[in-house]
């Protein structure tokens, strides 16, 4: 192999004697990229080459060119601003507990498109938008989703309003300040129903696409057992109490309960006054409540206190985990005992284990914090929390008078045309000027018809009086005004019951007297009817009766007969002079009345034997 060596002599200007450039400088912009930039561009390249080249050329020709994909055959029916307003409307309706279904959304979209002159391809026969539009609308707005709502009673929605909550926190701060209450002396009590069939079931792994997935339960329906639970703001839980739907208590009802827990019985399985008194005695022992060290006890959800679950720490933080743990214990028991079912005798053991897992200090502290009870926080609730109650709230702007009509007499004008409105219940959040509460219509991006106009938020009609049960209010049970009011209500109820009992006794006595008279009258009528029937039967059974005129036998006669209404004797129609077709005549024979009088009484007739 031949090896050649080149000797380069460097001369002036960096150019060798053989003509090669020592420091070469590129004259073009090719290969100005780095290896890393090329790798990133290749990984991010997901567009057709011709499309990318076309847009690159447009950008080179016009540096201010803005890429726009809206131009095409199929375009959105509504603009971005209109869809944003529609999304806001859907969220607002859901917060007010009036969420729209898919069909309602399709009808609303059709109305908005038609009334606002939007270019659409919706079905004019059904007057609804298509399912494809709904799917695309949901994809464009991922913050929306289809959810299965939970039932919320109207009492809860109406009870949780700004005025009631403000009154609650006012009394709460007052009691805490005056009595110097701390977290370990604040308690909340609540009850829940449990059965051999859990209220809800956890999700299980199943075959994809299967229409129905089952889970084993003990029965189709089960008796309800009431569980009474109590805890403090410091995280201390009182032993639970179970109320079984039985008349007699059995030892099996208390097996498996936590230490200190016990069972009571009631025919309905619900809380009764006697049971509550026994529970309250144990509560005073558990909380060590006494005159020099009082405790603050929240009793909500009764007939006298306004019911709202958002102010119950147990309902907010403890009840759902307790239900999930109980459902898990039931499923584990069914797997461990194939062929058997859960009965009332296993509820104590299963509930006791679930209570131990759910009743922890962290959960209790979180419940009192979320309700704003401890630490006390009046601003824990936002405007969205009060939206469900606005449906039944009376609009304050309806109480405000409009501009007064001018009058020659300013005094008269002030007295008649612009009367002062009655004072409304207010809180610290309410402005001083009532005009500030008037709602101004928001500017809509829809030119002709907005969602709020097409499907307005339900409101209670002005002047509509709901006939409903009297609701209690947030109050302190141990204060003398409430005790006096409660005592007065109890006395009125007793007097009302006494009057009802008195009226009932009077009606009962009068009714018994009327019944006795009626029975006596009916007995007399029956005796008289039997006498008439016996006499008529005797006359009917006489097959060989003789005509009282011609002494001819009935058995040998072929014509009709008639009887005397007085002596009950029989005679031929022809002998008595009565037409056989005349049903309104009656015979009174010559033996009873010499002139043979006739009266408009239905006669007793007998047909002939021929």
Coordinates of C-alpha atoms in Angstrom, one line a residue:
X1 CA 0.0 0.0 0.0
X2 CA 1.3 3.4 -0.9
X3 CA 1.0 6.2 1.6
X4 CA 1.1 9.7 0.3
X5 CA 2.0 12.6 2.5
X6 CA 0.9 16.2 1.8
X7 CA 2.9 19.1 3.1
X8 CA 0.9 22.2 3.4
X9 CA 2.8 25.5 3.8
X10 CA 0.8 28.3 5.2
X11 CA 1.3 31.6 3.6
X12 CA -0.3 35.0 4.0
X13 CA -4.1 35.6 4.5
X14 CA -4.6 32.1 5.9
X15 CA -4.4 30.4 2.5
X16 CA -2.1 27.6 2.0
X17 CA 0.3 27.3 -0.9
X18 CA -1.8 24.5 -2.3
X19 CA -4.9 26.9 -2.6
X20 CA -7.1 25.5 0.3
X21 CA -9.0 27.8 2.7
X22 CA -8.0 27.7 6.3
X23 CA -11.0 29.6 7.9
X24 CA -14.0 29.0 5.7
X25 CA -17.0 31.2 6.1
X26 CA -20.4 30.1 4.6
X27 CA -22.0 32.3 2.2
X28 CA -25.7 30.8 2.5
X29 CA -28.1 30.1 5.4
X30 CA -28.3 26.4 5.0
X31 CA -27.8 24.1 8.0
X32 CA -28.2 26.8 10.5
X33 CA -30.2 24.4 12.8
X34 CA -28.8 22.3 15.6
X35 CA -29.2 18.5 15.9
X36 CA -31.5 18.9 19.0
X37 CA -33.8 21.4 17.1
X38 CA -34.1 19.0 14.2
X39 CA -35.0 16.1 16.6
X40 CA -37.7 18.2 18.2
X41 CA -39.1 19.4 14.9
X42 CA -39.4 15.8 13.6
X43 CA -41.1 14.7 16.8
X44 CA -43.6 17.6 16.7
X45 CA -44.3 17.2 13.0
X46 CA -47.9 16.0 12.7
X47 CA -49.2 18.0 9.8
X48 CA -49.3 17.2 6.1
X49 CA -46.2 18.4 4.3
X50 CA -48.1 20.4 1.7
X51 CA -50.3 22.1 4.3
X52 CA -47.2 23.1 6.3
X53 CA -45.5 24.4 3.2
X54 CA -48.6 26.4 2.3
X55 CA -48.9 28.1 5.6
X56 CA -45.1 28.8 5.8
X57 CA -45.3 30.5 2.4
X58 CA -48.3 32.6 3.6
X59 CA -46.3 33.7 6.7
X60 CA -43.3 34.6 4.6
X61 CA -45.4 36.6 2.2
X62 CA -47.3 38.4 5.0
X63 CA -45.6 38.5 8.5
X64 CA -49.0 39.6 10.0
X65 CA -50.9 36.6 8.7
X66 CA -53.1 34.9 11.4
X67 CA -53.9 31.3 11.0
X68 CA -57.7 30.8 11.0
X69 CA -59.4 27.3 10.7
X70 CA -63.0 28.6 10.9
X71 CA -63.5 28.9 7.2
X72 CA -64.9 25.7 5.8
X73 CA -68.1 23.9 4.9
X74 CA -69.2 23.1 8.5
X75 CA -69.0 25.8 11.0
X76 CA -70.2 26.2 14.6
X77 CA -73.8 27.4 15.0
X78 CA -73.0 29.8 17.9
X79 CA -70.0 32.1 18.3
X80 CA -67.5 31.6 21.1
X81 CA -69.1 34.3 23.1
X82 CA -72.5 32.8 22.8
X83 CA -71.3 29.3 23.7
X84 CA -69.5 30.8 26.7
X85 CA -72.8 32.4 27.8
X86 CA -74.7 29.2 27.3
X87 CA -72.1 27.3 29.4
X88 CA -72.4 29.9 32.2
X89 CA -76.2 29.5 32.1
X90 CA -76.0 25.7 32.3
X91 CA -73.7 25.9 35.3
X92 CA -76.0 28.5 37.0
X93 CA -79.1 26.3 36.6
X94 CA -77.2 23.3 38.0
X95 CA -76.2 25.3 41.1
X96 CA -79.8 26.2 41.6
X97 CA -80.8 22.5 41.5
X98 CA -82.5 22.9 38.1
X99 CA -79.9 21.3 35.9
X100 CA -80.9 20.7 32.3
X101 CA -81.1 17.3 30.6
X102 CA -79.7 16.5 27.2
X103 CA -83.2 16.9 25.6
X104 CA -83.8 20.2 27.2
X105 CA -80.4 21.5 26.0
X106 CA -81.3 20.3 22.5
X107 CA -84.6 22.2 22.5
X108 CA -83.0 25.3 24.0
X109 CA -80.3 25.3 21.3
X110 CA -82.9 25.0 18.6
X111 CA -84.8 28.0 20.0
X112 CA -81.7 30.1 20.3
X113 CA -80.6 29.3 16.8
X114 CA -84.0 30.0 15.2
X115 CA -84.8 33.2 17.1
X116 CA -81.3 34.7 16.7
X117 CA -81.1 33.9 13.0
X118 CA -78.1 31.5 13.3
X119 CA -77.1 29.3 10.4
X120 CA -78.0 25.8 11.5
X121 CA -79.0 22.4 10.2
X122 CA -81.1 21.3 13.2
X123 CA -84.2 19.1 12.7
X124 CA -87.2 21.3 12.1
X125 CA -89.7 18.5 12.7
X126 CA -88.6 17.7 16.3
X127 CA -87.4 21.3 16.9
X128 CA -84.3 20.0 18.6
X129 CA -80.6 20.2 17.9
X130 CA -78.9 16.9 16.9
X131 CA -77.0 14.5 19.2
X132 CA -73.8 15.2 17.2
X133 CA -74.1 18.9 18.1
X134 CA -74.5 18.0 21.8
X135 CA -71.4 15.8 21.6
X136 CA -69.3 18.4 19.9
X137 CA -70.6 21.1 22.3
X138 CA -69.5 18.9 25.3
X139 CA -66.1 18.3 23.7
X140 CA -65.5 22.0 23.1
X141 CA -66.4 22.6 26.8
X142 CA -64.7 19.9 28.8
X143 CA -65.7 21.6 32.1
X144 CA -69.3 20.2 31.5
X145 CA -70.2 16.6 32.0
X146 CA -73.3 14.4 32.4
X147 CA -73.8 13.5 36.0
X148 CA -76.5 11.6 37.8
X149 CA -78.0 14.1 40.4
X150 CA -78.7 13.3 44.0
X151 CA -82.2 14.0 45.3
X152 CA -82.3 17.2 47.5
X153 CA -85.5 18.0 49.3
X154 CA -87.2 21.4 48.9
X155 CA -87.0 21.9 52.7
X156 CA -83.2 21.8 52.6
X157 CA -83.0 24.1 49.6
X158 CA -85.3 26.7 51.1
X159 CA -83.9 26.5 54.6
X160 CA -80.3 27.3 53.6
X161 CA -80.6 31.1 52.9
X162 CA -78.6 34.1 53.8
X163 CA -80.9 35.3 56.5
X164 CA -81.1 32.0 58.3
X165 CA -77.3 31.4 58.1
X166 CA -76.6 34.9 59.3
X167 CA -78.9 34.4 62.2
X168 CA -77.2 31.1 63.0
X169 CA -73.7 32.6 63.1
X170 CA -74.9 35.6 65.2
X171 CA -76.3 33.3 67.9
X172 CA -73.2 31.0 67.6
X173 CA -70.8 33.9 68.2
X174 CA -73.0 35.2 71.0
X175 CA -73.0 31.9 72.9
X176 CA -69.3 31.2 72.4
X177 CA -68.4 34.7 73.6
X178 CA -70.7 34.8 76.6
X179 CA -70.1 31.2 77.8
X180 CA -66.5 31.1 76.7
X181 CA -67.0 27.8 74.8
X182 CA -64.0 25.9 73.4
X183 CA -63.9 23.2 70.7
X184 CA -63.9 20.3 73.1
X185 CA -67.3 21.6 74.5
X186 CA -69.0 21.9 71.1
X187 CA -71.0 18.9 70.0
X188 CA -73.1 17.9 67.0
X189 CA -75.6 15.1 67.0
X190 CA -77.2 13.5 64.0
X191 CA -79.0 10.2 63.1
X192 CA -78.9 8.0 60.0
X193 CA -80.8 4.9 58.8
X194 CA -79.1 1.6 58.1
X195 CA -80.5 -1.6 56.7
X196 CA -79.3 -5.1 55.8
X197 CA -79.1 -3.6 52.2
X198 CA -76.5 -0.8 51.9
X199 CA -77.7 2.5 50.5
X200 CA -75.1 2.5 47.8
X201 CA -72.6 0.1 46.3
X202 CA -69.0 0.7 45.2
X203 CA -67.9 0.2 41.6
X204 CA -66.7 -3.2 40.7
X205 CA -64.6 -4.5 37.8
X206 CA -66.8 -6.0 35.1
X207 CA -66.7 -6.9 31.4
X208 CA -66.7 -3.8 29.2
X209 CA -69.9 -3.3 27.3
X210 CA -72.1 -5.4 29.6
X211 CA -75.5 -3.7 30.0
X212 CA -76.1 -4.7 33.6
X213 CA -73.7 -5.6 36.4
X214 CA -75.2 -7.2 39.6
X215 CA -74.1 -7.5 43.1
X216 CA -75.3 -9.9 45.8
X217 CA -77.6 -8.4 48.5
X218 CA -79.4 -10.0 51.5
X219 CA -82.9 -9.1 50.3
X220 CA -84.9 -6.8 48.1
X221 CA -85.9 -4.6 51.0
X222 CA -84.9 -4.4 54.7
X223 CA -86.1 -3.0 58.0
X224 CA -84.5 0.4 58.9
X225 CA -82.4 0.6 62.0
X226 CA -81.7 4.2 63.3
X227 CA -78.2 5.0 64.4
X228 CA -77.6 8.0 66.7
X229 CA -74.1 9.5 66.4
X230 CA -72.5 12.4 68.2
X231 CA -69.0 14.0 68.2
X232 CA -67.3 17.2 69.4
X233 CA -65.3 19.8 67.5
X234 CA -62.2 18.4 69.1
X235 CA -62.7 15.0 67.4
X236 CA -64.2 13.0 70.3
X237 CA -67.0 10.6 69.3
X238 CA -69.6 9.4 71.7
X239 CA -70.4 5.7 71.6
X240 CA -73.3 5.2 69.1
X241 CA -76.8 4.1 69.9
X242 CA -78.9 1.8 67.6
X243 CA -82.7 1.7 67.5
X244 CA -84.1 -1.6 66.2
X245 CA -87.7 -2.0 64.9
X246 CA -88.7 -4.5 67.6
X247 CA -90.9 -4.6 70.7
X248 CA -88.5 -6.6 72.9
X249 CA -84.8 -6.1 73.2
X250 CA -82.4 -9.0 72.6
X251 CA -78.8 -9.4 73.6
X252 CA -77.7 -10.0 70.0
X253 CA -78.6 -6.4 69.1
X254 CA -75.5 -5.2 71.0
X255 CA -72.9 -7.7 69.9
X256 CA -70.0 -6.1 68.0
X257 CA -70.8 -2.5 69.0
X258 CA -67.9 -0.2 70.1
X259 CA -67.2 0.0 73.8
X260 CA -70.0 2.0 75.4
X261 CA -72.4 1.5 72.6
X262 CA -75.9 0.2 73.3
X263 CA -79.2 -0.7 71.6
X264 CA -82.8 0.4 72.0
X265 CA -86.0 -0.9 70.5
X266 CA -89.1 0.8 69.1
X267 CA -91.8 -0.6 66.9
X268 CA -91.1 1.8 64.0
X269 CA -87.3 1.8 64.5
X270 CA -87.3 5.6 64.8
X271 CA -86.3 7.9 67.5
X272 CA -89.0 8.4 70.3
X273 CA -89.1 10.9 73.2
X274 CA -88.4 8.2 75.8
X275 CA -85.4 6.9 73.9
X276 CA -84.1 10.4 73.3
X277 CA -84.3 11.2 77.0
X278 CA -82.3 8.1 77.9
X279 CA -79.7 9.0 75.2
X280 CA -79.5 12.6 76.5
X281 CA -78.7 11.4 80.0
X282 CA -75.8 9.4 78.7
X283 CA -74.7 12.4 76.6
X284 CA -74.5 14.6 79.7
X285 CA -72.3 12.0 81.4
X286 CA -70.1 11.7 78.3
X287 CA -69.7 15.5 77.8
X288 CA -69.4 16.1 81.6
X289 CA -71.8 19.0 81.1
X290 CA -72.6 21.0 84.3
X291 CA -73.7 24.5 85.2
X292 CA -70.2 25.8 85.7
X293 CA -68.9 24.2 82.5
X294 CA -71.7 24.2 79.9
X295 CA -71.5 22.6 76.5
X296 CA -72.9 23.8 73.2
X297 CA -75.0 21.1 71.6
X298 CA -76.3 21.5 68.0
X299 CA -79.6 19.7 67.5
X300 CA -80.7 20.1 63.9
X301 CA -83.2 18.4 61.7
X302 CA -86.1 18.3 64.2
X303 CA -89.6 19.6 63.8
X304 CA -88.7 22.8 65.7
X305 CA -85.3 23.7 64.2
X306 CA -84.8 24.7 60.6
X307 CA -83.2 21.7 58.8
X308 CA -80.1 22.3 56.7
X309 CA -77.4 19.7 56.2
X310 CA -74.7 22.2 55.3
X311 CA -74.6 23.3 58.9
X312 CA -74.2 19.7 60.3
X313 CA -70.6 18.6 60.6
X314 CA -71.6 14.9 60.8
X315 CA -73.7 15.1 57.7
X316 CA -71.0 17.0 55.8
X317 CA -68.0 14.8 56.7
X318 CA -68.9 11.6 58.5
X319 CA -72.1 10.1 57.1
X320 CA -70.8 9.3 53.6
X321 CA -67.6 7.5 54.8
X322 CA -69.7 5.7 57.3
X323 CA -72.1 4.5 54.6
X324 CA -69.2 3.4 52.4
X325 CA -67.4 1.5 55.2
X326 CA -70.7 -0.2 56.1
X327 CA -71.3 -1.3 52.5
X328 CA -67.8 -2.7 52.4
X329 CA -68.3 -4.7 55.7
X330 CA -71.6 -6.2 54.3
X331 CA -69.9 -7.3 51.1
X332 CA -67.0 -8.9 53.0
X333 CA -69.5 -10.7 55.3
X334 CA -71.5 -12.1 52.3
X335 CA -68.3 -13.4 50.7
X336 CA -67.2 -15.0 53.9
X337 CA -70.6 -16.6 54.5
X338 CA -71.8 -18.0 51.2
X339 CA -75.5 -19.1 51.2
X340 CA -76.3 -16.8 54.1
X341 CA -77.9 -13.4 54.3
X342 CA -77.4 -10.4 56.6
X343 CA -80.2 -10.1 59.2
X344 CA -80.8 -7.7 62.1
X345 CA -78.6 -9.8 64.3
X346 CA -75.5 -9.0 62.2
X347 CA -76.1 -5.2 61.9
X348 CA -74.5 -4.3 65.2
X349 CA -71.2 -6.1 64.3
X350 CA -71.0 -4.8 60.8
X351 CA -72.0 -1.2 61.8
X352 CA -69.6 -1.3 64.8
X353 CA -66.6 -2.1 62.5
X354 CA -67.7 0.6 60.0
X355 CA -68.1 3.1 62.8
X356 CA -64.5 2.5 64.1
X357 CA -63.1 3.1 60.6
X358 CA -65.2 6.2 59.9
X359 CA -65.2 7.9 63.3
X360 CA -61.7 9.4 63.4
X361 CA -60.5 12.8 64.7
X362 CA -59.4 14.1 61.3
X363 CA -62.8 13.6 59.8
X364 CA -64.6 15.3 62.7
X365 CA -62.3 18.3 62.6
X366 CA -62.8 18.6 58.8
X367 CA -66.6 18.5 59.3
X368 CA -66.7 21.4 61.8
X369 CA -64.2 23.4 59.7
X370 CA -66.3 23.0 56.5
X371 CA -69.4 24.2 58.2
X372 CA -67.7 27.2 59.7
X373 CA -68.7 26.3 63.2
X374 CA -65.2 25.7 64.6
X375 CA -63.1 27.6 64.1
X376 CA -66.0 30.1 63.5
X377 CA -66.0 31.4 60.0
X378 CA -69.0 33.3 58.7
X379 CA -67.6 33.6 55.2
X380 CA -67.2 29.9 54.6
X381 CA -70.2 29.8 52.3
X382 CA -70.1 31.5 48.8
X383 CA -72.9 32.9 46.7
X384 CA -73.2 29.6 44.9
X385 CA -74.3 27.9 48.1
X386 CA -77.3 30.2 48.5
X387 CA -78.5 29.9 44.9
X388 CA -81.0 27.0 45.5
X389 CA -82.8 29.2 48.1
X390 CA -83.3 32.1 45.7
X391 CA -86.1 30.2 44.0
X392 CA -88.4 30.7 47.0
X393 CA -87.0 34.0 48.2
X394 CA -89.2 37.0 47.7
X395 CA -87.5 39.5 45.4
X396 CA -86.7 42.6 47.3
X397 CA -87.0 44.7 44.2
X398 CA -90.7 43.9 44.2
X399 CA -91.1 45.6 47.5
X400 CA -89.4 48.8 46.2
X401 CA -91.6 51.4 44.7
X402 CA -90.9 52.8 41.3
X403 CA -90.5 56.5 40.5
X404 CA -93.3 58.4 42.2
X405 CA -96.0 60.2 40.1
X406 CA -95.6 64.0 40.5
X407 CA -98.3 65.7 42.5
X408 CA -99.2 69.3 43.3
X409 CA -99.1 68.6 47.0
X410 CA -95.6 67.3 47.9
X411 CA -96.7 66.1 51.3
X412 CA -99.5 64.1 49.8
X413 CA -97.2 62.7 47.2
X414 CA -94.7 61.5 49.8
X415 CA -97.5 59.9 51.8
X416 CA -99.4 58.1 49.1
X417 CA -97.3 57.8 46.0
X418 CA -94.0 56.9 47.6
X419 CA -94.7 55.1 50.9
X420 CA -91.8 53.9 52.9
X421 CA -91.2 50.2 52.5
X422 CA -91.5 48.0 55.5
X423 CA -88.2 47.0 57.1
X424 CA -86.8 43.8 55.7
X425 CA -84.7 41.2 57.7
X426 CA -81.1 42.2 56.9
X427 CA -77.6 41.0 57.6
X428 CA -74.2 42.6 57.7
X429 CA -73.7 41.7 54.0
X430 CA -76.8 43.7 52.9
X431 CA -76.2 47.2 51.5
X432 CA -77.8 50.2 53.2
X433 CA -79.4 51.4 50.0
X434 CA -82.3 49.2 48.9
X435 CA -81.9 50.3 45.3
X436 CA -78.5 48.6 45.3
X437 CA -80.4 45.2 45.5
X438 CA -82.2 45.7 42.2
X439 CA -80.9 43.3 39.7
X440 CA -79.8 44.8 36.4
X441 CA -80.3 42.7 33.3
X442 CA -76.9 41.4 32.0
X443 CA -75.8 42.2 28.5
X444 CA -76.3 39.1 26.3
X445 CA -74.3 38.0 23.3
X446 CA -77.5 36.7 21.7
X447 CA -79.2 39.6 19.8
X448 CA -82.8 38.4 20.0
X449 CA -83.3 35.6 22.5
X450 CA -80.9 34.7 25.4
X451 CA -81.0 31.4 27.4
X452 CA -82.3 33.2 30.5
X453 CA -85.3 34.5 28.5
X454 CA -85.9 31.3 26.6
X455 CA -85.8 29.2 29.8
X456 CA -85.9 31.5 32.8
X457 CA -84.9 30.6 36.3
X458 CA -87.9 29.4 38.3
X459 CA -89.1 32.0 40.8
X460 CA -91.9 32.0 43.4
X461 CA -94.8 34.1 42.2
X462 CA -95.3 37.4 44.0
X463 CA -98.3 37.3 46.3
X464 CA -98.3 33.5 46.4
X465 CA -98.9 32.2 49.9
X466 CA -97.7 28.6 50.3
X467 CA -99.8 26.5 52.6
X468 CA -97.2 24.7 54.6
X469 CA -96.2 23.5 58.0
X470 CA -94.9 26.1 60.3
X471 CA -91.1 26.1 60.3
X472 CA -88.9 26.6 63.3
X473 CA -86.0 29.0 63.4
X474 CA -82.5 29.0 64.6
X475 CA -82.6 29.6 68.3
X476 CA -81.1 28.7 71.7
X477 CA -83.2 26.0 73.3
X478 CA -82.2 26.9 76.9
X479 CA -83.1 30.5 76.7
X480 CA -86.3 31.6 78.4
X481 CA -88.0 33.2 75.4
X482 CA -87.9 29.9 73.5
X483 CA -88.9 27.9 76.5
X484 CA -91.9 30.2 77.0
X485 CA -92.9 29.9 73.4
X486 CA -92.5 26.2 73.4
X487 CA -94.5 25.8 76.7
X488 CA -97.2 28.0 75.2
X489 CA -97.3 25.9 72.1
X490 CA -97.5 22.7 74.2
X491 CA -100.4 24.1 76.3
X492 CA -102.3 25.1 73.2
X493 CA -101.8 21.6 71.7
X494 CA -103.1 20.1 75.0
X495 CA -106.2 22.3 75.0
X496 CA -106.8 21.5 71.4
X497 CA -106.5 17.8 72.0
X498 CA -108.8 18.1 75.0
X499 CA -111.4 19.9 72.9
X500 CA -111.2 17.3 70.2
X501 CA -111.6 14.5 72.8
X502 CA -114.6 16.3 74.3
X503 CA -116.2 16.7 70.9
X504 CA -115.4 13.1 70.1
X505 CA -117.1 11.9 73.2
X506 CA -120.2 14.0 72.5
X507 CA -120.4 12.8 69.0
X508 CA -119.8 9.2 70.2
X509 CA -122.7 9.5 72.7
X510 CA -125.0 11.1 70.2
X511 CA -124.0 8.6 67.7
X512 CA -124.7 5.7 70.1
X513 CA -128.1 7.2 70.9
X514 CA -129.0 7.5 67.2
X515 CA -127.8 4.0 66.5
X516 CA -130.0 2.6 69.4
X517 CA -133.0 4.4 68.1
X518 CA -132.3 3.3 64.5
X519 CA -131.9 -0.3 65.6
X520 CA -135.2 -0.2 67.6
X521 CA -137.0 1.3 64.6
X522 CA -135.6 -1.3 62.2
X523 CA -136.6 -4.1 64.6
X524 CA -140.2 -2.9 64.6
X525 CA -140.2 -2.6 60.8
X526 CA -138.9 -6.2 60.5
X527 CA -141.5 -7.6 62.9
X528 CA -144.3 -5.8 60.9
X529 CA -142.9 -7.0 57.6
X530 CA -142.7 -10.6 58.9
X531 CA -146.3 -10.4 60.0
X532 CA -147.5 -9.2 56.6
X533 CA -145.3 -11.7 54.8
X534 CA -146.7 -14.6 57.0
X535 CA -150.3 -13.6 56.3
X536 CA -149.6 -13.2 52.6
X537 CA -147.8 -16.6 52.5
X538 CA -150.8 -18.3 54.2
X539 CA -153.1 -16.8 51.6
X540 CA -150.8 -17.7 48.7
X541 CA -150.3 -21.3 49.9
X542 CA -154.1 -21.9 50.0
X543 CA -154.3 -23.6 46.5
X544 CA -157.9 -24.5 47.0
X545 CA -159.3 -21.1 48.1
X546 CA -163.0 -20.5 47.4
X547 CA -164.3 -17.5 45.7
X548 CA -166.1 -15.4 48.3
X549 CA -168.8 -14.7 45.8
X550 CA -169.5 -17.9 43.9
X551 CA -167.7 -20.5 46.2
X552 CA -165.9 -21.9 43.1
X553 CA -162.5 -23.5 43.8
X554 CA -159.3 -21.8 42.7
X555 CA -157.7 -25.1 41.5
X556 CA -160.5 -25.6 39.0
X557 CA -160.6 -22.0 37.8
X558 CA -159.0 -20.8 34.5
X559 CA -159.3 -17.0 35.0
X560 CA -157.6 -14.4 37.2
X561 CA -158.2 -13.9 40.9
X562 CA -157.9 -11.0 43.2
X563 CA -157.8 -10.7 47.0
X564 CA -159.6 -8.3 49.3
X565 CA -157.2 -5.8 50.8
X566 CA -159.0 -6.0 54.2
X567 CA -159.9 -9.6 54.9
X568 CA -157.4 -11.1 52.5
X569 CA -160.0 -13.4 51.0
X570 CA -160.0 -14.3 47.2
X571 CA -162.5 -13.9 44.5
X572 CA -162.7 -14.1 40.7
X573 CA -161.9 -10.9 38.8
X574 CA -165.2 -11.2 37.0
X575 CA -167.1 -11.8 40.3
X576 CA -165.5 -8.9 42.0
X577 CA -166.0 -6.6 38.9
X578 CA -162.3 -5.8 38.4
X579 CA -160.5 -5.8 35.1
X580 CA -157.7 -8.2 34.8
X581 CA -155.4 -5.6 33.1
X582 CA -156.2 -2.9 35.7
X583 CA -153.2 -3.0 38.1
X584 CA -154.1 0.2 40.0
X585 CA -157.4 -1.1 41.4
X586 CA -157.8 -3.0 44.7
X587 CA -160.7 -5.0 46.0
X588 CA -162.5 -4.2 49.2
X589 CA -165.2 -6.9 49.3
X590 CA -168.8 -6.3 50.4
X591 CA -168.2 -7.9 53.7
X592 CA -165.7 -5.3 54.6
X593 CA -167.3 -2.2 52.9
X594 CA -171.0 -2.2 51.9
X595 CA -170.5 0.0 48.9
X596 CA -167.5 -1.9 47.5
X597 CA -165.2 1.1 47.4
X598 CA -162.0 1.1 45.4
X599 CA -158.7 2.8 46.3
X600 CA -155.6 3.5 44.2
X601 CA -153.6 0.7 45.9
X602 CA -151.9 -2.1 44.0
X603 CA -154.0 -5.3 44.3
X604 CA -152.8 -8.7 45.1
X605 CA -153.6 -10.9 42.1
X606 CA -153.5 -14.6 41.4
X607 CA -153.5 -16.0 37.9
X608 CA -155.7 -18.9 36.7
X609 CA -154.6 -22.5 36.6
X610 CA -155.7 -23.1 33.0

